[in-house]
Amino acid sequence: MSDMHALVPVDAALDFVGGTGAVCDAVLRLRGEALHETLGRIAADLLASPHGRFLPGAGIGTAPGIGPVLRQVVAGSTEQFGIYEVTGRDAYGPDDARLLAGLAHLTASMLQVHSLAVRSTHAYAQMEAQLAHQSQILDQIHESVLTMDQMGYITSWNRGAEELFGYTALEAIGRNILFLYADEEEEFQDFFAERGGRMMEVRRRKKSGDVFWASLSLSPLRDLAERPIGLIAYLTDITERKQAEEQLHHLAYYDELTGLPNRTLFARLVDQALMVAQRNEAAGCVLFMDLNRFKRINDTLGRKIGDELLRQVAQRLRDTLRDEDVVARLSGDEFAVGLFDIRQHFEATTVAQKLQAALDAPFFIAGHDLRVGASIGISVYPQDGSDAETLLGLADIAMERAKQLDANPDRSVAFYSQDMNQGMQERMRIESGLRHALGNGELTLYYQPKFEIGTDRIVGAEALVRWVHPERGIVPPGEFIPLAESTGLIVQVGEWVLEQACAQAAIWQRAGIEPLRLAVNVSAREFTPSLPGRVADTLARYQLDASWLELEITESTLMHDFERVTAIMDDIHQLGVALSLDDFGTGYSSLSYLKRFPIDTLKIDRSFTTGIPEDQSDCAIAGTIVSMAQQLGLRVIAEGVETLEQLAFLRESGCDEVQGYLYSKPLPAADFERSLRENWLLVA
Ligand code: C2E
Ligand code: MG
Ligand code: MG
C-alpha cells in the first residue's frame, strides 16, 4: 500500500484511512448480507461512485450493466473472499483501480485474520466443552478414576474416587497415593512399568479406616510429546465379589457339614506336604478312617442326628491332632488324616490309636447316647506311594483289611505294607507287654559305676533299666525305650525309675554309705515343668539328700523351647540335684549355647570313645570336648571305656571320670554295693 500513498491524492488517501477503519469495523461486527452490503457501500464511497457492491465467493462478477465497471478480486493467500464492483461514474482511471486494489487487499487481510481468529476461538471453545464433557463423564461413571504423577502424587480425583475412599478431591489431590494403601509396608511402585497395566487386585484403605478389595487398572498418562508423565488409575470396589469368591472357594474345598477340608483340598495339601517331605527326606503317612456303626445310627435315628454325630466326630478328630496335621472328610462316614511331621512310620499307629481312643466316650445327641468307633488303614510315603490319591487308595485297602482281621473293629489298625504290619504287631506286643511289666514288677535297675580317673574311686553310678521278661529273660532298654518314647509310655517308666533309684539310694544312705551320685536317665518327653516338683517330692518322701541324685538328659532335650527348658533346669538345680548332658557330641550344642544352661557334667558319647586311639577325628573330638568342658568349668566323663589305651588317652586329655566295661558292666544293686565296698577298701 506504500505506493498508493505516492499516487493517490491527499483527500482520497484520507478517505482511504476512513475506509480502513470502516472495513475493520464491518468485518468485526457484521456477518453475511449486512457485511457484504456495507463493504459495497465503503467501496462506492471510496471511489465516489453511485454504486458499489461486494459479491462474496469465488465468482468473477455480474454481467456488465450500463457504463463502465471497476472490479477487483478480494483474495487472501489461499482463498478468494469475493469481488468488489463499482459502477455509475463516467470513467475510471488507473488511480481508481489502484485505490480499489488497496481496499481489496485490506479487506482480504481483515477477512483472513478474522476467520483465523474465529476458527481458533471456536477450537478453544470446543476443547473447553470437550474437557467439561469428559470430567462430567468421569464424574458420572461409577468407577473411581484418579491420576498421579510419576512419583505417585495425586493430580486428579473424580467423584467416584470421592465416594469410594471418602476423601474429597481437595483432601486427596497433592497427597501421595501411598496414603490409600492398606498394608503399610507396601511401597509405591510404577506398576505400569512392571506389570504393563494389567488388572490387579489390591487392598486399599478408606478415610473411615475400612480396608477393602479393589480391582485396579493403570494406564500411562503422557504429554503431547508422548512422554510419560504419570498414571491414570481406575479402581472398583470388588469386596463383594471377593467374598463371593471366598465362599465359592470354601464350597469347592471344604465339607459344608463339618467344615473340614474335602477330598480335593486334602489331596492338594497332602501333595504339597509330600513335596516338602521329599526335600527333607522325611516320612509321611495317610490314614484312612471309616466309622463303625454310623450307617445304622443314620438309618434308624435319621439324618439330622447323623449329621450332628459327624460334626462332633470331626471336632474330636481335630482336637486330637496337632495343628500341622491335615484332617478331611472324604465322604459319608469316611475321614482321612495326613501326618508329615513324624520321624518313623510307626508313630502313625500311635496317632491312629489316639484317634480311636478319642471316639471312645459316647456322643450325647438329642437324648441319645451314641457310640461309634473307627477302623483305620495307613499308607506310608515314600514306601507305598508318592502322591495323595495313590496313598489314599492304599490306605483304604489297608482299612478294609484291618476291619476284617481284627476282632474289635474299633481298635483295628493296619498298614498297607505287610512288613510294616508285622513291625506294628511286634511293637504292639512289646507295648502291651511293657504296660504289663510296669504293673507286675518286671522292671529292675542295674547300676553301672563311674570311676574318677586318678583316684580310681567310684564316685557315682548310672541307673539303667532292665526288663526281666518271664519268657525272654533280660530285655535291654534299646528294645523298649524308643518304643516307650514314641507311645508316651516312657513317662510311666521314668516315674518308676526315679522312684526306684531314690528308694535304693535311701537304703544306702541309711546304711552309712558315703554319698555318691546316682544318675537317672530322663527322656525329652519327661522333661516337663512338673518334673522338678516330682523330683522334690520323691527326695522328700525318702528323706534323701539331693546330693545323691543326678539327672542325665540328652542334647535333644535342649533343642526344644529354650526358655522353658532353662526354667526347668534351674528349678532342678535349685534343689541341689546335679545335671549331666548324656551322649554329648552327637547333637548340635554350641559352646555359647551350653554356657547358658546350669549343667554340671558333660558325658562324651560312647561312639567317640570307641574310636580312641585309632581314629584321629574321634580323638580330636574327645580331646576338644574335654578342654571345652574345662573352660566352661564343667566336669567331663567318658562312657563306654573298654580298653586301657582309651583310658590312657582320656587321662592324658584331662578327662575327670570314666564309665565302661573296662571297669564294670551295669550291675544289680547288690553286686554294685559289693563292688562299692571292695573299691573303697582298695583305694583306702
Ligand atoms: P545311655 O544313657 O547312654 O547308657 C549307656 C549305655 O551304654 C548303657 O546301655 C550301658 O549298658 C552301655 N555301656 C556302658 N558301658 C559300656 C561299654 O563299655 N561298652 C558298651 N558297648 N556299652 C556300654 P543300656 O543299659 O542298654 O542303655 C541303653 C540306653 O537306654 C541308655 O543309653 C539310655 O539312653 C537308655 N536308658 C537306659 N535306662 C534308661 C532309663 O531308666 N530311662 C531312660 N529314659 N532311658 C534309659
Ligand atoms: Mg545315660
Ligand atoms: Mg550315653
XYZ file of C-alpha atoms and ligand atoms in Angstrom:
732
model
C 0.000 0.000 0.000
C 3.054 2.267 0.245
C 2.960 3.030 -3.471
C -0.651 4.070 -3.048
C 0.376 6.954 -0.788
C 2.530 8.358 -3.505
C -0.044 8.089 -6.279
C -3.361 8.743 -4.625
C -4.339 12.399 -3.942
C -4.357 13.517 -0.317
C -8.140 13.714 0.047
C -8.510 10.263 -1.467
C -5.863 8.956 0.939
C -7.732 10.420 3.846
C -10.877 8.789 2.547
C -8.951 5.568 2.376
C -7.891 5.784 6.012
C -11.517 6.339 6.911
C -12.378 3.365 4.703
C -9.789 1.218 6.527
C -11.440 1.900 9.853
C -14.833 1.196 8.318
C -13.655 -2.133 6.849
C -12.191 -3.245 10.187
C -15.354 -2.269 11.953
C -17.564 -4.041 9.423
C -15.543 -7.259 9.384
C -15.519 -7.441 13.182
C -19.173 -6.643 13.680
C -21.073 -7.828 10.685
C -21.824 -11.108 9.007
C -23.447 -12.205 5.766
C -25.597 -9.826 3.714
C -25.072 -6.946 6.125
C -21.328 -7.247 5.797
C -21.482 -7.520 2.038
C -23.726 -4.506 1.719
C -21.532 -2.429 3.998
C -18.378 -3.434 2.121
C -20.121 -2.449 -1.152
C -21.032 0.926 0.287
C -17.468 1.508 1.522
C -16.166 0.761 -1.976
C -18.728 3.110 -3.565
C -17.827 5.873 -1.084
C -14.122 5.446 -1.564
C -14.380 5.617 -5.314
C -17.067 8.302 -5.312
C -19.290 6.062 -7.369
C -23.094 5.922 -7.376
C -22.966 2.084 -6.957
C -20.684 -0.252 -5.145
C -21.068 -3.934 -4.440
C -19.223 -6.747 -2.694
C -20.002 -10.063 -4.264
C -18.929 -12.840 -1.931
C -17.455 -16.109 -3.097
C -15.202 -17.278 -5.848
C -17.251 -15.808 -8.750
C -15.955 -13.448 -11.398
C -18.564 -10.699 -11.181
C -22.005 -9.954 -12.585
C -22.852 -9.304 -16.196
C -21.894 -5.754 -17.270
C -24.608 -3.131 -16.858
C -24.663 0.331 -18.369
C -21.474 2.310 -18.310
C -18.008 1.395 -17.111
C -17.392 -1.054 -14.277
C -14.383 -1.287 -11.983
C -13.802 -4.696 -10.474
C -11.273 -6.074 -8.025
C -10.968 -9.575 -6.650
C -10.664 -9.810 -2.867
C -8.376 -12.769 -2.201
C -6.022 -13.932 0.541
C -3.106 -16.264 0.122
C -5.275 -19.349 -0.140
C -8.823 -18.340 -0.869
C -10.933 -15.817 -2.679
C -13.363 -13.991 -0.439
C -15.259 -12.123 -3.156
C -15.180 -9.271 -5.696
C -15.593 -5.514 -5.359
C -17.554 -3.906 -8.135
C -18.149 -0.143 -8.521
C -20.209 1.468 -11.269
C -22.038 4.668 -12.145
C -19.180 7.032 -12.920
C -18.445 8.133 -16.454
C -14.995 6.750 -16.352
C -12.473 5.022 -14.027
C -8.788 5.698 -14.302
C -5.744 3.759 -13.141
C -5.714 5.639 -9.821
C -9.228 4.384 -9.173
C -8.152 0.852 -9.991
C -5.189 1.133 -7.564
C -7.429 2.541 -4.869
C -9.886 -0.306 -5.230
C -6.987 -2.796 -5.269
C -5.748 -1.332 -1.970
C -9.204 -1.655 -0.489
C -9.451 -5.260 -1.717
C -6.068 -6.076 -0.249
C -7.038 -4.624 3.108
C -10.389 -6.352 3.074
C -8.774 -9.692 2.263
C -6.263 -9.308 5.117
C -9.019 -8.404 7.546
C -11.223 -11.266 6.487
C -8.314 -13.664 6.696
C -7.253 -12.600 10.209
C -10.814 -12.657 11.329
C -11.542 -16.094 10.014
C -8.400 -17.403 11.685
C -9.422 -15.827 14.972
C -12.897 -17.183 14.647
C -11.584 -20.599 13.854
C -9.201 -20.742 16.831
C -11.757 -19.274 19.194
C -14.060 -21.921 18.016
C -11.460 -24.654 18.517
C -10.723 -23.396 22.007
C -14.372 -23.325 22.940
C -14.710 -26.774 21.521
C -11.804 -28.027 23.610
C -13.241 -26.427 26.706
C -16.563 -28.034 26.055
C -14.898 -31.371 25.488
C -12.980 -31.151 28.756
C -16.081 -30.226 30.681
C -17.800 -33.064 28.984
C -15.049 -35.501 29.881
C -14.886 -34.564 33.533
C -18.643 -34.842 33.561
C -18.315 -38.346 32.200
C -15.605 -39.155 34.702
C -17.817 -37.928 37.484
C -20.779 -39.829 36.153
C -19.194 -43.245 35.917
C -19.303 -45.453 38.937
C -15.616 -46.246 38.740
C -13.231 -44.075 40.578
C -10.609 -42.540 38.394
C -7.577 -40.705 39.572
C -4.336 -39.609 38.089
C -0.961 -39.290 39.653
C 2.455 -38.142 38.621
C 5.413 -40.423 38.305
C 6.219 -40.134 41.993
C 2.722 -41.192 42.971
C 1.397 -37.752 43.893
C -2.289 -37.462 43.094
C -3.086 -34.929 40.390
C -6.791 -35.526 39.855
C -9.591 -37.264 41.706
C -13.088 -37.830 40.343
C -16.360 -38.098 42.163
C -16.222 -41.896 42.067
C -12.948 -41.701 43.968
C -14.539 -39.331 46.463
C -17.320 -41.796 47.062
C -15.113 -44.862 47.169
C -12.465 -43.527 49.510
C -14.439 -40.877 51.379
C -11.831 -38.205 50.687
C -12.863 -35.125 48.686
C -10.770 -34.060 45.713
C -9.491 -31.224 47.848
C -8.261 -33.625 50.507
C -6.739 -36.068 48.077
C -5.061 -34.057 45.350
C -1.445 -33.348 46.146
C -1.040 -36.273 48.554
C 0.928 -39.367 47.726
C -1.101 -42.384 46.660
C 0.568 -44.365 49.484
C -1.857 -42.904 51.979
C -4.548 -45.126 50.487
C -2.559 -48.344 50.817
C -3.843 -50.843 53.328
C -0.549 -52.515 54.004
C 1.933 -50.070 55.414
C 4.942 -51.939 54.194
C 3.780 -51.804 50.596
C 5.810 -49.318 48.600
C 4.799 -47.198 45.700
C 5.945 -48.791 42.517
C 5.465 -47.866 38.980
C 3.276 -50.862 38.462
C 2.693 -49.960 34.916
C 6.350 -50.237 34.097
C 6.478 -53.561 35.903
C 3.214 -55.165 35.071
C 2.155 -53.414 31.937
C -1.097 -52.023 33.265
C -2.865 -55.306 33.700
C -5.739 -55.526 36.102
C -4.701 -56.338 39.602
C -6.446 -56.840 42.881
C -5.260 -54.674 45.689
C -6.214 -53.767 49.209
C -6.862 -50.124 49.943
C -7.918 -48.106 52.961
C -10.837 -45.683 53.134
C -10.957 -42.458 55.101
C -13.063 -44.333 57.633
C -10.183 -46.755 58.129
C -12.023 -49.640 56.489
C -9.909 -51.804 54.262
C -11.439 -53.133 51.075
C -10.530 -55.103 47.968
C -10.351 -53.132 44.751
C -9.592 -54.024 41.210
C -7.019 -51.607 39.920
C -6.026 -50.945 36.356
C -3.385 -48.477 35.414
C -2.723 -46.747 32.126
C 0.112 -44.408 31.376
C -0.503 -40.682 31.261
C 1.528 -38.957 28.552
C 2.105 -35.362 27.496
C 1.664 -34.076 23.941
C 5.117 -35.283 23.019
C 4.135 -38.763 24.229
C 6.498 -38.631 27.178
C 5.186 -40.482 30.255
C 4.204 -38.054 32.970
C 2.206 -40.244 35.311
C -0.525 -42.811 35.603
C -4.269 -42.976 35.355
C -5.750 -45.376 37.859
C -9.210 -46.913 37.633
C -10.438 -48.555 40.791
C -13.577 -50.501 41.587
C -14.628 -51.959 44.877
C -14.692 -55.735 44.485
C -15.128 -56.653 48.139
C -18.432 -58.330 47.460
C -17.054 -60.324 44.573
C -14.087 -61.329 46.700
C -16.374 -62.533 49.428
C -18.419 -64.486 46.955
C -15.249 -65.996 45.559
C -14.086 -66.975 49.003
C -17.415 -68.561 49.658
C -17.166 -70.458 46.392
C -13.655 -71.486 47.243
C -14.906 -72.714 50.572
C -17.668 -74.667 48.877
C -15.202 -76.195 46.455
C -12.650 -77.205 49.050
C -14.461 -77.714 52.308
C -17.063 -80.088 53.527
C -20.071 -77.993 54.378
C -21.294 -80.203 57.186
C -18.130 -80.465 59.260
C -16.109 -77.526 57.957
C -13.185 -79.899 57.368
C -11.276 -79.875 54.071
C -12.852 -82.128 51.447
C -11.137 -84.766 49.360
C -9.956 -82.265 46.726
C -8.302 -79.983 49.245
C -6.938 -82.940 51.186
C -5.211 -84.228 48.064
C -3.748 -80.804 47.365
C -2.491 -80.308 50.895
C -1.020 -83.793 51.009
C 0.699 -83.375 47.658
C 2.173 -80.104 48.849
C 3.375 -81.655 52.077
C 4.887 -84.568 50.158
C 6.949 -82.145 48.120
C 8.374 -80.729 51.334
C 8.875 -84.219 52.745
C 10.766 -85.206 49.632
C 13.089 -82.256 50.003
C 13.712 -83.081 53.663
C 13.867 -86.812 53.027
C 11.177 -87.158 55.653
C 8.405 -89.708 56.063
C 4.695 -89.137 55.710
C 1.566 -91.174 56.352
C -2.006 -91.130 55.151
C -4.654 -92.565 57.475
C -7.976 -93.700 56.080
C -10.718 -93.860 58.729
C -14.058 -95.492 58.410
C -16.597 -95.080 61.190
C -18.154 -98.248 62.591
C -21.908 -98.335 63.270
C -22.513 -94.923 61.739
C -24.765 -96.179 58.951
C -27.037 -97.933 61.383
C -27.386 -94.846 63.543
C -28.057 -92.709 60.496
C -30.673 -95.138 59.138
C -32.542 -95.675 62.372
C -32.347 -92.257 64.045
C -32.421 -90.099 60.967
C -30.221 -87.830 59.029
C -30.356 -84.879 61.398
C -28.848 -86.894 64.196
C -26.400 -88.496 61.777
C -25.238 -85.064 60.657
C -24.742 -83.868 64.197
C -22.804 -87.017 65.009
C -20.465 -86.429 62.065
C -19.931 -82.848 63.193
C -18.967 -83.964 66.679
C -16.724 -86.744 65.382
C -14.947 -84.199 63.170
C -14.458 -81.959 66.184
C -12.946 -84.737 68.284
C -10.587 -85.721 65.482
C -9.495 -82.123 65.053
C -8.937 -81.731 68.800
C -6.837 -84.881 68.958
C -4.497 -83.915 66.146
C -1.823 -81.268 66.071
C -2.343 -78.114 64.045
C 0.091 -79.214 61.364
C -1.752 -82.487 60.728
C -4.341 -82.481 57.967
C -7.763 -83.990 58.562
C -10.501 -84.178 55.959
C -13.931 -85.671 55.454
C -13.863 -87.708 52.279
C -17.485 -88.722 52.037
C -20.241 -90.143 54.243
C -18.535 -91.571 57.287
C -15.035 -91.648 55.852
C -12.284 -89.378 57.085
C -8.636 -89.037 56.174
C -5.630 -87.758 58.065
C -2.242 -86.702 56.704
C 0.748 -86.849 59.033
C 4.055 -85.402 57.929
C 5.896 -84.265 60.998
C 6.805 -87.781 62.031
C 10.200 -89.407 62.318
C 9.159 -93.023 61.883
C 6.172 -94.511 60.144
C 5.231 -96.463 63.259
C 4.429 -93.219 65.011
C 1.340 -93.211 62.809
C -0.025 -96.168 64.780
C 0.191 -94.107 67.938
C -1.805 -91.367 66.256
C -4.308 -93.919 64.937
C -4.797 -95.317 68.410
C -5.234 -91.826 69.832
C -7.902 -91.080 67.244
C -9.718 -94.299 68.096
C -9.473 -93.511 71.802
C -10.930 -90.043 71.134
C -14.103 -91.720 69.863
C -14.450 -93.991 72.916
C -16.566 -91.659 75.001
C -20.248 -91.721 73.974
C -21.807 -88.878 71.986
C -24.925 -87.386 73.544
C -27.220 -86.158 70.797
C -30.908 -85.331 71.151
C -31.259 -87.538 74.195
C -29.420 -90.456 72.613
C -26.257 -91.990 73.933
C -24.366 -92.888 70.759
C -21.176 -94.808 70.268
C -19.107 -95.011 67.131
C -15.629 -96.322 66.580
C -13.244 -96.263 63.665
C -11.206 -98.716 61.646
C -8.016 -97.205 60.309
C -5.748 -98.084 57.400
C -2.347 -96.496 56.913
C -0.195 -95.997 53.848
C 3.308 -94.633 54.016
C 5.308 -92.217 51.893
C 7.682 -92.974 50.229
C 7.429 -96.783 50.580
C 3.833 -97.196 49.354
C 3.377 -94.262 47.033
C 4.313 -90.688 46.384
C 1.045 -88.905 45.672
C -2.088 -88.248 47.661
C -4.527 -90.261 45.554
C -2.343 -93.375 45.498
C -1.745 -93.175 49.229
C -5.461 -92.652 49.904
C -6.354 -95.674 47.768
C -3.857 -97.934 49.531
C -4.846 -96.687 52.965
C -8.436 -97.542 52.034
C -7.413 -101.108 51.172
C -5.475 -101.351 54.439
C -8.560 -100.130 56.320
C -10.709 -102.881 54.793
C -8.174 -105.494 55.851
C -7.979 -104.049 59.350
C -11.734 -104.261 59.698
C -11.824 -107.905 58.640
C -8.871 -109.121 60.637
C -9.424 -107.535 63.996
C -11.857 -108.950 66.496
C -12.547 -105.458 67.772
C -13.101 -103.209 64.730
C -12.913 -100.094 66.921
C -9.296 -100.938 67.675
C -8.368 -102.141 64.230
C -5.373 -100.505 62.589
C -3.406 -101.868 59.649
C -0.619 -100.724 57.405
C -0.892 -101.350 53.694
C 2.555 -102.937 53.698
C 2.764 -106.391 55.271
C 6.254 -105.731 56.643
C 5.040 -102.683 58.437
C 2.104 -104.632 59.747
C 4.411 -107.208 61.226
C 6.561 -104.479 62.740
C 3.452 -102.855 64.145
C 2.209 -106.071 65.661
C 5.599 -106.641 67.216
C 5.588 -103.152 68.665
C 2.049 -103.513 69.926
C 3.056 -106.743 71.598
C 6.001 -105.023 73.273
C 3.874 -102.098 74.271
C 1.193 -104.147 75.948
C 3.948 -106.304 77.471
C 5.626 -103.203 78.870
C 2.379 -101.945 80.356
C 2.036 -105.286 81.968
C 5.683 -105.208 83.139
C 5.161 -101.837 84.809
C 2.227 -103.133 86.789
C 3.806 -106.504 87.508
C 7.192 -105.504 88.829
C 9.084 -106.941 85.869
C 11.331 -103.862 85.655
C 14.543 -103.604 87.610
C 17.502 -101.246 87.811
C 21.131 -102.058 87.168
C 23.888 -99.742 88.337
C 26.997 -99.040 86.348
C 29.771 -97.431 88.412
C 31.516 -94.231 87.409
C 35.192 -94.015 88.315
C 37.291 -90.966 88.958
C 40.476 -91.077 86.866
C 43.485 -90.621 89.093
C 41.985 -91.950 92.311
C 40.169 -94.927 90.735
C 37.414 -94.289 93.248
C 33.750 -94.989 92.467
C 32.148 -91.542 92.606
C 28.761 -92.426 91.232
C 26.669 -94.841 89.219
C 24.245 -94.698 86.339
C 20.910 -96.392 86.948
C 19.943 -98.375 83.832
C 16.552 -100.004 83.492
C 16.157 -103.677 82.620
C 13.034 -105.600 81.818
C 13.111 -109.068 83.308
C 10.747 -110.806 80.935
C 9.216 -114.068 82.254
C 9.975 -115.863 78.961
C 12.587 -113.786 77.168
C 14.803 -113.121 80.140
C 16.528 -109.743 80.457
C 15.389 -107.351 77.721
C 17.839 -104.457 77.129
C 16.397 -100.937 77.136
C 17.329 -100.430 73.480
C 14.426 -102.743 72.611
C 11.727 -100.940 74.509
C 12.840 -97.388 75.444
C 12.486 -95.923 71.897
C 9.048 -97.530 71.612
C 8.078 -96.271 75.059
C 9.189 -92.831 73.952
C 7.038 -92.886 70.833
C 3.953 -94.075 72.690
C 4.390 -91.838 75.693
C 4.721 -94.830 78.000
C 8.212 -93.516 78.823
C 6.634 -91.157 81.339
C 5.433 -94.035 83.491
C 8.714 -95.898 83.023
C 10.625 -92.749 84.030
C 8.478 -92.268 87.108
C 9.166 -95.816 88.145
C 12.946 -95.453 87.577
C 13.198 -92.233 89.613
C 11.191 -93.797 92.411
C 13.278 -96.959 92.404
C 16.640 -95.150 92.222
C 15.714 -92.878 95.152
C 14.439 -95.833 97.174
C 17.765 -97.626 96.613
C 19.822 -94.519 97.386
C 17.867 -94.023 100.614
C 18.727 -97.581 101.641
C 22.428 -96.925 101.025
C 22.197 -93.566 102.761
C 20.761 -95.220 105.848
C 23.386 -97.965 105.658
C 26.016 -95.265 106.168
C 27.447 -95.466 102.698
C 29.239 -92.258 101.769
C 27.103 -90.171 99.408
C 27.631 -90.902 95.722
C 25.601 -89.664 92.806
C 23.048 -91.998 91.301
C 22.343 -90.833 87.787
C 18.884 -91.358 86.310
C 18.257 -91.006 82.575
C 15.441 -88.602 81.755
C 13.988 -88.573 78.266
C 12.841 -85.415 76.499
C 9.190 -86.368 76.946
C 9.602 -86.405 80.706
C 11.315 -83.040 80.770
C 8.219 -81.024 81.602
C 7.620 -78.233 84.138
C 6.157 -80.825 86.512
C 9.474 -82.724 86.692
C 11.212 -80.541 89.351
C 8.197 -80.906 91.654
C 8.134 -84.652 91.180
C 11.878 -84.890 91.941
C 11.488 -82.752 95.076
C 8.560 -84.906 96.249
C 10.462 -88.118 95.733
C 13.551 -86.843 97.592
C 11.345 -85.712 100.455
C 9.443 -88.977 100.581
C 12.655 -90.979 101.010
C 14.335 -88.286 103.136
C 17.125 -88.454 100.625
C 19.780 -85.799 100.424
C 19.757 -84.116 96.980
C 23.476 -84.725 96.618
C 22.644 -88.382 95.972
C 20.810 -87.665 92.755
C 21.841 -86.699 89.257
C 19.715 -86.465 86.099
C 21.151 -87.370 82.692
C 19.492 -85.543 79.848
C 20.324 -85.681 76.162
C 21.189 -82.827 73.859
C 17.911 -83.269 72.024
C 16.088 -82.187 75.185
C 17.895 -78.849 74.988
C 16.801 -78.301 71.423
C 13.246 -77.571 72.431
C 11.907 -74.265 73.680
C 14.932 -72.599 75.266
C 13.118 -70.521 77.914
C 11.030 -73.428 79.036
C 13.941 -75.872 79.249
C 16.189 -73.476 81.175
C 13.421 -72.769 83.658
C 13.017 -76.494 84.349
C 16.786 -76.967 84.644
C 17.096 -74.022 87.017
C 14.415 -75.483 89.271
C 16.173 -78.845 89.361
C 19.500 -77.207 90.050
C 17.926 -75.203 92.845
C 17.043 -78.473 94.584
C 20.739 -79.422 94.669
C 20.297 -82.190 92.093
C 23.130 -82.401 89.529
C 22.561 -82.369 85.777
C 24.665 -84.031 83.128
C 24.487 -83.931 79.375
C 24.390 -87.504 78.040
C 25.599 -88.681 74.618
C 27.424 -85.385 74.224
C 28.830 -84.631 70.781
C 26.057 -86.374 68.859
C 23.789 -83.315 68.880
C 24.341 -79.762 67.845
C 25.047 -77.968 71.097
C 27.246 -74.976 70.581
C 29.593 -73.635 73.171
C 27.762 -70.377 73.683
C 24.545 -72.308 73.988
C 25.905 -74.614 76.674
C 27.089 -71.749 78.845
C 23.524 -70.687 79.389
C 22.366 -73.971 80.924
C 23.063 -74.951 84.544
C 24.885 -78.187 83.639
C 27.471 -79.868 85.874
C 28.885 -82.626 83.682
C 29.388 -83.423 80.005
C 29.273 -87.070 79.086
C 31.309 -87.922 75.981
C 29.252 -90.268 73.815
C 30.363 -93.872 73.512
C 30.722 -93.560 69.732
C 33.732 -91.250 70.221
C 35.294 -93.328 72.995
C 35.148 -96.400 70.738
C 37.404 -94.769 68.120
C 40.152 -93.937 70.590
C 43.092 -94.139 69.930
C 42.964 -95.304 66.265
C 40.504 -92.803 64.860
C 42.082 -89.375 64.552
C 38.866 -87.430 64.456
C 37.317 -89.302 67.412
C 40.440 -88.483 69.401
C 40.245 -84.867 68.333
C 36.567 -84.656 69.276
C 37.070 -86.291 72.670
C 40.073 -84.020 73.335
C 38.119 -80.954 72.315
C 35.135 -81.837 74.490
C 37.459 -82.222 77.486
C 39.177 -78.872 77.005
C 35.874 -77.197 76.239
C 34.367 -78.581 79.453
C 37.383 -77.381 81.407
C 36.991 -73.883 80.031
C 33.337 -73.874 80.934
C 34.100 -75.161 84.427
C 32.232 -78.431 83.824
C 33.226 -81.941 84.803
C 33.620 -84.406 81.978
C 33.097 -88.156 81.897
C 33.688 -90.616 79.064
C 31.244 -93.503 78.662
C 31.886 -96.859 77.024
C 35.549 -97.116 78.072
C 36.632 -100.685 77.276
C 40.405 -100.576 76.837
C 43.481 -99.380 78.670
C 44.503 -97.361 75.591
C 41.249 -95.444 75.780
C 41.785 -94.833 79.458
C 45.357 -93.624 78.862
C 44.266 -91.197 76.185
C 41.448 -89.830 78.344
C 43.695 -89.452 81.350
C 46.210 -87.592 79.160
C 43.460 -85.294 77.879
C 42.408 -84.339 81.385
C 39.084 -86.195 81.491
C 37.701 -86.412 85.053
C 35.751 -89.676 85.114
C 35.180 -92.852 83.124
C 32.392 -95.391 82.869
C 32.613 -98.599 80.897
C 33.172 -102.322 80.668
C 36.908 -101.848 81.399
C 35.921 -101.166 84.977
C 32.476 -102.673 85.250
C 29.313 -103.656 83.438
C 25.977 -102.446 84.795
C 25.298 -104.481 87.934
C 22.285 -105.453 90.005
C 22.015 -103.360 93.195
C 23.535 -105.999 95.484
C 26.503 -106.598 93.175
C 27.058 -102.898 92.835
C 27.052 -102.459 96.614
C 29.645 -105.202 96.906
C 31.968 -103.651 94.320
C 31.492 -100.305 96.031
C 32.742 -101.680 99.350
C 35.621 -103.515 97.631
C 36.610 -100.395 95.758
C 36.718 -98.426 98.958
C 38.830 -100.987 100.691
C 41.107 -100.959 97.660
C 41.572 -97.215 97.373
C 41.621 -96.533 101.113
P 22.963 -94.334 77.953
O 22.246 -93.480 78.928
O 23.958 -93.687 77.076
O 23.571 -95.502 78.782
C 24.769 -96.053 78.497
C 24.618 -97.343 77.793
O 25.886 -97.838 77.414
C 24.011 -98.461 78.656
O 23.296 -99.318 77.807
C 25.236 -99.188 79.133
O 24.970 -100.523 79.489
C 26.118 -99.122 77.892
N 27.514 -99.261 78.239
C 28.174 -98.839 79.343
N 29.468 -99.127 79.284
C 29.662 -99.746 78.088
C 30.822 -100.251 77.432
O 31.952 -100.204 77.912
N 30.662 -100.812 76.220
C 29.427 -100.902 75.655
N 29.318 -101.461 74.434
N 28.306 -100.411 76.211
C 28.442 -99.841 77.436
P 21.867 -99.750 78.170
O 21.748 -100.015 79.600
O 21.495 -100.801 77.201
O 21.053 -98.471 77.887
C 20.901 -98.015 76.614
C 20.227 -96.680 76.602
O 18.872 -96.833 77.062
C 20.831 -95.688 77.555
O 21.912 -95.085 76.999
C 19.679 -94.767 77.790
O 19.582 -93.850 76.737
C 18.502 -95.665 77.722
N 18.068 -95.975 79.091
C 18.516 -96.944 79.917
N 17.853 -96.878 81.084
C 17.004 -95.838 80.996
C 16.055 -95.245 81.912
O 15.885 -95.655 83.057
N 15.334 -94.192 81.466
C 15.527 -93.695 80.211
N 14.811 -92.649 79.851
N 16.402 -94.217 79.347
C 17.160 -95.272 79.742
Mg 22.801 -92.232 80.274
Mg 25.051 -92.191 76.918
